[in-house]
CSV table of C-alpha atoms in Angstrom, one decimal:
chain,number,residue,atom,x,y,z
A,1,MET,CA,10.0,-32.4,18.3
A,2,THR,CA,10.2,-29.3,20.8
A,3,PRO,CA,9.2,-26.3,20.8
A,4,GLY,CA,12.1,-23.6,19.0
A,5,THR,CA,13.4,-26.5,17.2
A,6,ALA,CA,10.5,-27.8,15.1
A,7,GLY,CA,10.5,-27.0,11.2
A,8,PHE,CA,14.1,-26.2,11.1
A,9,ARG,CA,14.8,-25.6,7.8
A,10,GLY,CA,18.2,-23.5,7.0
A,11,ALA,CA,22.0,-24.0,6.9
A,12,PRO,CA,23.5,-24.4,11.2
A,13,GLU,CA,23.1,-21.1,13.1
A,14,THR,CA,26.1,-19.0,12.2
A,15,HIS,CA,23.8,-16.7,10.7
A,16,GLY,CA,22.7,-14.1,13.7
A,17,THR,CA,20.2,-14.7,15.8
A,18,TRP,CA,16.4,-16.3,16.0
A,19,ARG,CA,14.0,-13.8,15.9
A,20,GLY,CA,10.5,-13.3,14.8
A,21,TRP,CA,9.2,-11.5,10.7
A,22,ARG,CA,8.2,-8.2,12.6
A,23,GLU,CA,11.8,-7.7,14.4
A,24,ALA,CA,14.1,-8.6,11.0
A,25,THR,CA,11.5,-7.4,8.8
A,26,HIS,CA,11.8,-3.9,10.4
A,27,GLU,CA,15.7,-3.4,10.6
A,28,ALA,CA,15.9,-5.2,7.2
A,29,LEU,CA,13.9,-2.1,5.4
A,30,TYR,CA,14.0,0.4,8.4
A,31,GLY,CA,16.9,-0.1,10.3
A,32,PRO,CA,20.1,2.0,9.6
A,33,GLU,CA,21.9,0.7,6.9
A,34,GLY,CA,18.1,-0.3,6.0
A,35,PHE,CA,16.5,-1.3,2.3
A,36,TYR,CA,14.2,1.7,2.3
A,37,ARG,CA,16.7,4.6,4.5
A,38,THR,CA,19.8,3.6,1.8
A,39,GLY,CA,20.4,3.9,-1.9
A,40,SER,CA,20.0,7.0,-4.3
A,41,ARG,CA,17.8,5.4,-7.2
A,42,GLY,CA,14.8,4.2,-3.5
A,43,PRO,CA,12.0,2.1,-4.6
A,44,ALA,CA,11.8,2.5,-8.0
A,45,GLY,CA,15.5,0.9,-8.9
A,46,HIS,CA,14.4,-2.3,-7.3
A,47,PHE,CA,10.2,-2.8,-7.8
A,48,ARG,CA,7.4,-1.0,-10.9
A,49,THR,CA,4.6,0.5,-9.0
A,50,SER,CA,1.3,1.9,-10.9
A,51,VAL,CA,3.1,5.4,-9.2
A,52,HIS,CA,6.1,4.3,-12.0
A,53,ALA,CA,4.6,2.8,-14.4
A,54,SER,CA,3.0,5.7,-16.2
A,55,PRO,CA,1.8,9.3,-14.9
A,56,LEU,CA,-1.6,7.8,-15.8
A,57,PHE,CA,-1.9,6.9,-12.0
A,58,ALA,CA,-1.3,10.3,-10.7
A,59,ARG,CA,-3.2,12.5,-12.9
A,60,ALA,CA,-6.7,9.9,-11.6
A,61,VAL,CA,-5.1,10.5,-7.9
A,62,ALA,CA,-5.3,14.3,-9.0
A,63,ARG,CA,-8.7,14.0,-10.2
A,64,LEU,CA,-10.2,11.8,-7.4
A,65,LEU,CA,-8.5,14.2,-5.1
A,66,CYS,CA,-10.6,17.5,-7.7
A,67,ARG,CA,-14.0,15.0,-6.2
A,68,VAL,CA,-13.4,14.8,-2.7
A,69,ASP,CA,-12.8,18.6,-2.7
A,70,GLU,CA,-15.7,18.9,-4.5
A,71,ALA,CA,-17.6,17.0,-2.2
A,72,LEU,CA,-16.3,18.8,1.0
A,73,GLY,CA,-17.8,21.9,-0.3
A,74,ARG,CA,-14.2,23.1,-2.0
A,75,PRO,CA,-12.4,23.9,1.2
A,76,ALA,CA,-9.8,26.8,2.1
A,77,VAL,CA,-7.3,24.1,2.6
A,78,LEU,CA,-7.4,20.9,0.6
A,79,ASP,CA,-4.9,18.6,2.0
A,80,PHE,CA,-3.0,16.1,0.1
A,81,VAL,CA,-0.6,13.1,2.4
A,82,ASP,CA,1.7,10.9,0.4
A,83,MET,CA,1.8,7.8,2.5
A,84,ALA,CA,5.2,5.7,2.4
A,85,ALA,CA,5.7,8.3,-0.7
A,86,GLY,CA,9.4,7.0,-1.7
A,87,ARG,CA,11.0,10.0,-4.2
A,88,GLY,CA,8.0,11.7,-3.9
A,89,GLU,CA,6.7,10.4,-7.3
A,90,LEU,CA,3.4,10.2,-6.7
A,91,VAL,CA,2.5,14.0,-4.8
A,92,THR,CA,5.1,15.3,-7.2
A,93,GLY,CA,2.9,14.6,-10.6
A,94,VAL,CA,-1.0,14.9,-8.5
A,95,LEU,CA,0.2,19.0,-7.8
A,96,ALA,CA,1.3,18.3,-11.7
A,97,ALA,CA,-2.3,17.2,-12.8
A,98,LEU,CA,-4.3,19.6,-10.6
A,99,PRO,CA,-5.9,21.9,-12.0
A,100,ALA,CA,-4.8,25.8,-11.1
A,101,ASP,CA,-7.5,26.7,-8.7
A,102,VAL,CA,-7.1,23.3,-6.9
A,103,ALA,CA,-3.7,23.4,-6.1
A,104,ALA,CA,-3.7,26.7,-5.3
A,105,ARG,CA,-5.2,25.1,-2.2
A,106,THR,CA,-3.7,22.2,-1.8
A,107,ARG,CA,-1.2,21.6,0.5
A,108,ALA,CA,1.3,19.0,0.2
A,109,TYR,CA,2.6,16.6,2.5
A,110,ALA,CA,5.1,13.1,1.2
A,111,VAL,CA,5.3,10.6,4.7
A,112,GLU,CA,8.4,8.7,4.4
A,113,VAL,CA,11.4,7.4,6.1
A,114,ALA,CA,13.7,8.1,3.9
A,115,ALA,CA,15.7,11.5,3.7
A,116,ARG,CA,14.0,14.3,1.7
A,117,PRO,CA,15.6,14.1,-2.1
A,118,GLU,CA,18.2,17.2,-2.9
A,119,GLY,CA,16.2,19.4,-4.4
A,120,PHE,CA,12.4,18.6,-4.1
A,121,ASP,CA,9.7,20.9,-4.0
A,122,ARG,CA,9.4,23.3,-1.8
A,123,ARG,CA,5.1,23.4,-1.6
A,124,VAL,CA,6.0,19.6,-0.6
A,125,GLN,CA,6.3,19.3,3.5
A,126,TRP,CA,8.6,16.0,4.0
A,127,LEU,CA,7.3,13.9,6.8
A,128,ALA,CA,8.3,10.6,9.0
A,129,ARG,CA,4.6,10.5,9.8
A,130,PRO,CA,1.0,12.0,8.8
A,131,PRO,CA,-0.1,15.3,9.7
A,132,ASP,CA,-2.6,15.9,11.9
A,133,GLY,CA,-6.2,17.5,11.0
A,134,VAL,CA,-5.9,16.6,7.2
A,135,THR,CA,-9.0,17.4,5.2
A,136,GLY,CA,-8.8,16.1,2.2
A,137,LEU,CA,-6.9,12.9,0.9
A,138,LEU,CA,-5.1,10.7,2.3
A,139,PHE,CA,-3.2,8.2,0.0
A,140,ALA,CA,-1.2,5.0,0.7
A,141,ASN,CA,-0.1,3.6,-2.3
A,142,GLU,CA,1.6,0.0,-2.2
A,143,TRP,CA,2.5,1.2,2.1
A,144,LEU,CA,1.0,-1.9,3.7
A,145,ASP,CA,2.4,-4.2,2.7
A,146,ASN,CA,5.6,-3.3,3.8
A,147,VAL,CA,4.2,-2.9,7.3
A,148,PRO,CA,6.2,-5.5,9.3
A,149,LEU,CA,4.6,-8.4,10.5
A,150,GLU,CA,4.5,-12.1,12.5
A,151,VAL,CA,3.9,-15.1,10.2
A,152,ALA,CA,1.8,-18.5,11.8
A,153,GLU,CA,2.8,-21.9,10.1
A,154,VAL,CA,1.1,-24.9,11.7
A,155,ASP,CA,3.0,-28.0,13.3
A,156,ALA,CA,3.3,-31.5,12.6
A,157,ALA,CA,0.6,-31.6,15.4
A,158,GLY,CA,-1.8,-29.3,14.8
A,159,VAL,CA,-0.5,-26.0,16.6
A,160,ALA,CA,0.1,-22.8,14.9
A,161,ARG,CA,3.7,-21.5,15.5
A,162,ARG,CA,5.5,-18.0,15.7
A,163,VAL,CA,8.1,-18.1,12.0
A,164,LEU,CA,11.8,-17.6,13.7
A,165,VAL,CA,14.3,-16.2,11.1
A,166,ARG,CA,17.6,-16.0,10.8
A,167,ASP,CA,19.8,-12.8,8.7
A,168,ASP,CA,20.2,-15.1,6.4
A,169,GLY,CA,16.1,-16.4,5.5
A,170,ALA,CA,16.4,-19.4,7.1
A,171,GLU,CA,13.4,-20.2,9.5
A,172,ARG,CA,12.4,-22.9,12.1
A,173,LEU,CA,9.5,-22.5,14.6
A,174,GLY,CA,9.0,-20.7,17.7
A,175,GLU,CA,6.2,-20.6,20.4
A,176,PRO,CA,2.8,-21.0,18.8
A,177,VAL,CA,1.2,-18.5,19.2
A,178,ALA,CA,-0.9,-16.7,21.3
A,179,GLY,CA,-3.2,-13.8,22.7
A,180,ALA,CA,-4.3,-11.1,20.6
A,181,GLU,CA,-1.8,-12.2,17.9
A,182,ALA,CA,-3.8,-15.2,18.4
A,183,GLU,CA,-7.0,-13.8,18.8
A,184,TRP,CA,-6.5,-12.0,15.5
A,185,LEU,CA,-6.1,-15.2,13.2
A,186,ALA,CA,-9.2,-16.4,14.5
A,187,ARG,CA,-10.6,-14.6,13.0
A,188,TRP,CA,-9.0,-13.3,10.5
A,189,TRP,CA,-7.2,-16.0,9.0
A,190,PRO,CA,-8.2,-19.4,10.9
A,191,LEU,CA,-5.3,-21.8,9.6
A,192,PRO,CA,-6.7,-26.0,9.6
A,193,GLY,CA,-4.6,-28.4,12.1
A,194,GLU,CA,-2.7,-29.4,8.8
A,195,ALA,CA,1.0,-29.4,9.0
A,196,GLY,CA,3.0,-26.3,6.4
A,197,LEU,CA,-0.5,-24.2,6.8
A,198,ARG,CA,0.4,-20.4,7.2
A,199,ALA,CA,-0.5,-17.0,7.6
A,200,GLU,CA,1.2,-13.7,8.4
A,201,ILE,CA,-0.8,-11.5,11.6
A,202,GLY,CA,-1.3,-8.3,10.2
A,203,LEU,CA,-2.5,-6.7,13.2
A,204,PRO,CA,0.7,-4.6,12.9
A,205,ARG,CA,-0.9,-3.1,9.6
A,206,ASP,CA,-4.2,-3.0,11.1
A,207,ALA,CA,-3.2,-0.1,14.1
A,208,ALA,CA,-1.0,1.2,11.1
A,209,TRP,CA,-3.9,1.5,8.9
A,210,ALA,CA,-6.0,2.9,11.3
A,211,SER,CA,-3.1,5.5,12.7
A,212,ALA,CA,-3.4,6.9,9.4
A,213,VAL,CA,-7.3,7.3,8.9
A,214,ALA,CA,-7.3,9.5,12.7
A,215,ALA,CA,-5.0,12.1,10.5
A,216,LEU,CA,-8.4,13.2,9.6
A,217,ASP,CA,-10.5,12.5,12.4
A,218,GLY,CA,-9.3,16.8,13.4
A,219,GLY,CA,-10.2,18.0,10.3
A,220,ASP,CA,-12.9,18.8,8.5
A,221,GLY,CA,-13.8,15.4,6.5
A,222,GLY,CA,-12.2,13.3,3.4
A,223,LEU,CA,-10.9,10.3,2.0
A,224,ALA,CA,-7.6,7.3,3.3
A,225,VAL,CA,-7.2,5.4,0.0
A,226,ALA,CA,-4.8,2.1,0.5
A,227,VAL,CA,-3.9,0.7,-2.7
A,228,ASP,CA,-1.9,-3.0,-2.4
A,229,TYR,CA,-2.2,-6.4,-3.3
A,230,ALA,CA,-4.9,-8.2,-1.2
A,231,HIS,CA,-7.0,-10.9,0.1
A,232,THR,CA,-10.2,-11.2,2.4
A,233,ALA,CA,-11.5,-13.5,4.0
A,234,ALA,CA,-13.2,-15.8,1.8
A,235,ALA,CA,-9.9,-16.5,-0.5
A,236,ARG,CA,-6.4,-16.5,2.2
A,237,PRO,CA,-4.1,-17.7,0.0
A,238,PRO,CA,-3.4,-20.9,2.3
A,239,PHE,CA,0.8,-20.6,2.6
A,240,GLY,CA,1.1,-16.6,2.9
A,241,THR,CA,2.7,-14.7,0.8
A,242,LEU,CA,5.7,-13.0,2.3
A,243,THR,CA,8.2,-13.1,-0.8
A,244,GLY,CA,11.3,-10.5,-1.4
A,245,PHE,CA,11.7,-8.1,-4.6
A,246,ARG,CA,16.1,-6.9,-5.3
A,247,GLU,CA,16.9,-4.8,-8.9
A,248,GLY,CA,12.9,-5.7,-10.3
A,249,ARG,CA,13.2,-9.5,-10.1
A,250,GLU,CA,11.0,-11.8,-6.5
A,251,THR,CA,13.4,-13.2,-4.8
A,252,ALA,CA,13.6,-14.4,-1.6
A,253,PRO,CA,12.5,-13.1,1.8
A,254,VAL,CA,15.6,-12.5,2.5
A,255,PRO,CA,15.5,-9.7,6.6
A,256,ASP,CA,19.1,-8.3,5.5
A,257,GLY,CA,18.4,-5.1,4.2
A,258,SER,CA,19.9,-6.5,0.8
A,259,CYS,CA,15.7,-6.7,-0.9
A,260,ASP,CA,12.9,-5.4,-0.3
A,261,ILE,CA,10.4,-7.2,2.2
A,262,THR,CA,6.2,-7.9,1.2
A,263,ALA,CA,3.2,-9.5,2.1
A,264,HIS,CA,0.0,-8.5,0.5
A,265,VAL,CA,-2.4,-7.0,2.7
A,266,ALA,CA,-5.6,-8.2,4.7
A,267,LEU,CA,-7.6,-5.2,3.4
A,268,ASP,CA,-10.3,-6.1,5.5
A,269,ALA,CA,-8.9,-6.6,8.9
A,270,CYS,CA,-7.8,-3.1,8.5
A,271,ALA,CA,-10.6,-1.6,7.7
A,272,ALA,CA,-12.9,-2.7,10.7
A,273,ALA,CA,-9.8,-1.9,12.7
A,274,HIS,CA,-10.8,2.2,11.9
A,275,THR,CA,-14.3,1.1,12.6
A,276,ALA,CA,-13.9,-0.2,16.0
A,277,ARG,CA,-12.0,3.2,16.8
A,278,CYS,CA,-14.8,4.7,16.4
A,279,THR,CA,-17.1,6.5,18.9
A,280,PRO,CA,-19.4,3.8,20.3
A,281,GLY,CA,-22.9,4.7,18.7
A,282,HIS,CA,-21.2,7.3,15.9
A,283,ALA,CA,-21.2,4.7,12.6
A,284,PRO,CA,-18.5,6.0,10.8
A,285,PRO,CA,-19.8,6.2,7.1
A,286,ASP,CA,-18.9,3.1,5.0
A,287,ALA,CA,-15.9,1.6,3.2
A,288,LEU,CA,-15.5,0.3,-0.1
A,289,MET,CA,-12.8,-2.0,-1.6
A,290,ARG,CA,-12.6,-2.1,-5.3
A,291,PRO,CA,-10.1,-3.5,-7.5
A,292,GLN,CA,-7.6,-1.4,-9.4
A,293,ARG,CA,-8.6,-1.9,-12.5
A,294,GLU,CA,-12.4,-0.9,-11.0
A,295,ALA,CA,-11.3,2.4,-9.5
A,296,LEU,CA,-9.2,3.4,-12.6
A,297,HIS,CA,-12.3,2.9,-14.8
A,298,ALA,CA,-14.6,5.2,-12.7
A,299,LEU,CA,-11.2,8.0,-12.8
A,300,GLY,CA,-10.9,8.0,-16.8
A,301,VAL,CA,-7.9,5.3,-17.0
A,302,THR,CA,-9.7,2.8,-19.8
A,303,GLY,CA,-6.8,2.1,-22.1
A,304,ALA,CA,-9.6,3.0,-25.0
A,305,ARG,CA,-7.7,2.8,-28.3
A,306,PRO,CA,-8.0,6.2,-30.0
A,307,PRO,CA,-9.8,6.2,-33.2
A,308,LEU,CA,-8.0,4.7,-36.4
A,309,ALA,CA,-9.1,7.8,-38.4
A,310,LEU,CA,-7.3,10.1,-35.8
A,311,ALA,CA,-4.1,8.3,-37.7
A,312,SER,CA,-4.6,9.9,-40.5
A,313,THR,CA,-5.7,13.8,-39.6
A,314,ASP,CA,-3.3,14.2,-36.0
A,315,PRO,CA,-0.2,11.7,-36.4
A,316,ALA,CA,1.3,12.8,-33.6
A,317,ALA,CA,-2.0,12.9,-32.2
A,318,TYR,CA,-2.5,9.1,-32.6
A,319,VAL,CA,0.8,7.9,-31.3
A,320,ARG,CA,0.3,10.4,-28.3
A,321,ALA,CA,-2.9,8.6,-27.3
A,322,LEU,CA,-1.9,5.4,-28.2
A,323,ALA,CA,0.4,5.6,-25.8
A,324,SER,CA,-1.8,6.6,-23.6
A,325,ALA,CA,-3.8,3.6,-24.2
A,326,SER,CA,-1.1,1.6,-23.7
A,327,GLU,CA,-0.8,2.5,-20.5
A,328,ALA,CA,-3.9,2.3,-19.5
A,329,ALA,CA,-3.5,-1.2,-19.8
A,330,GLU,CA,-0.7,-1.9,-18.2
A,331,LEU,CA,-2.4,0.2,-14.5
A,332,THR,CA,-5.4,-2.2,-15.4
A,333,ALA,CA,-4.4,-5.6,-16.4
A,334,THR,CA,-5.7,-8.7,-15.5
A,335,GLY,CA,-2.6,-10.8,-13.8
A,336,GLY,CA,-0.7,-7.3,-12.8
A,337,LEU,CA,-1.3,-3.8,-12.2
A,338,GLY,CA,-4.8,-4.2,-12.2
A,339,ASP,CA,-5.5,-7.1,-9.7
A,340,PHE,CA,-4.4,-4.5,-6.7
A,341,TRP,CA,-7.2,-3.5,-4.7
A,342,TRP,CA,-8.2,0.3,-3.2
A,343,LEU,CA,-9.9,0.5,-0.1
A,344,LEU,CA,-11.5,3.7,0.2
A,345,GLN,CA,-12.1,4.8,4.3
A,346,PRO,CA,-14.4,8.0,4.0
A,347,VAL,CA,-14.1,9.7,7.1
A,348,GLY,CA,-17.1,13.0,8.0
A,349,SER,CA,-20.5,12.6,5.4
A,350,LEU,CA,-18.1,11.6,2.6
A,351,ASP,CA,-19.8,8.6,0.6
A,352,ALA,CA,-16.9,6.3,-0.7
A,353,ALA,CA,-19.3,4.9,-3.8
A,354,ALA,CA,-20.1,8.7,-5.2
A,355,LEU,CA,-16.5,9.0,-5.0
A,356,LEU,CA,-16.4,6.2,-8.1
A,357,VAL,CA,-19.4,7.4,-10.5
A,358,ASP,CA,-18.0,6.8,-13.7
A,359,VAL,CA,-18.4,10.1,-15.2
A,360,ALA,CA,-17.1,13.0,-16.8
A,361,ASP,CA,-15.7,15.4,-13.7
A,362,HIS,CA,-16.6,18.9,-13.0
A,363,GLU,CA,-13.2,20.2,-15.0
A,364,GLU,CA,-13.5,18.3,-18.1
A,365,GLN,CA,-17.4,19.2,-18.7
């Protein structure tokens, strides 16, 4: 087979130009008619995130923000940045859950490519990119999985080639992976020479994450958190994870703007990308990775059922507690939302591990 035609899959060339998945996905998601720029329902109309599953998630993030606040010595202005804010569901829930004294000092930002929803909370600044000089918490829930990237596949000769795609989702193999992309694969996702094996080249996500964390560099410290379906070097998926979602259902990833296009995140590579940007000789605080179930348990989301005796003494409270336990169980479930990974990347003197100690918070004592 010749380069540019190897591995052809799909109908004859009648549906547009062959191009890499990164370019195709960027236009499909963020172009003028892209999935994230059009439609009134926003992402919640197509897939269920932890934010949409239960208000317990926003309350847990608010609790984390309070712990960051305490660790920073309760600064006069505390920032909360909601990356890929959708229609602002998370930042709205966090502000509602904060104690009054913390809320009064909190400066909130929603970072999103879509336009600000009509009538949205005036306390929240709506931006296209993170602000500079953040002191507090930057939280990116299911953002990095939507940062477009290239896909590589091994051909019959054992060579990793860039996968090209048309607007209708048909694929073929293009040129061999080279340069910085080949170096990234060699370090983070080595591909054995077996035809059909695939990898998603995470360089754009590394750069995006390092840039987001840099928003904290000009402030007085804080924490950046990325939450996503993820994998590490010890267990990369052999055929990649690229997929699509439309109206609540998983579907083929077709880059025509009709569906979300996503792939799991190499979070270990993202963490290292921030470290690599730090000044030589000034090692940053250690990053931390934890499954969502562990992170949420440490932030008070346990899923424990209420005592049965409460049903007799206060039936309404028992029903509310039972519903809350059910929502907590969904957020922490194995095989579901609990399988997300949290990357906690501190900037300044914060200790990420200390922020996830499972103890009663000051406001709860």
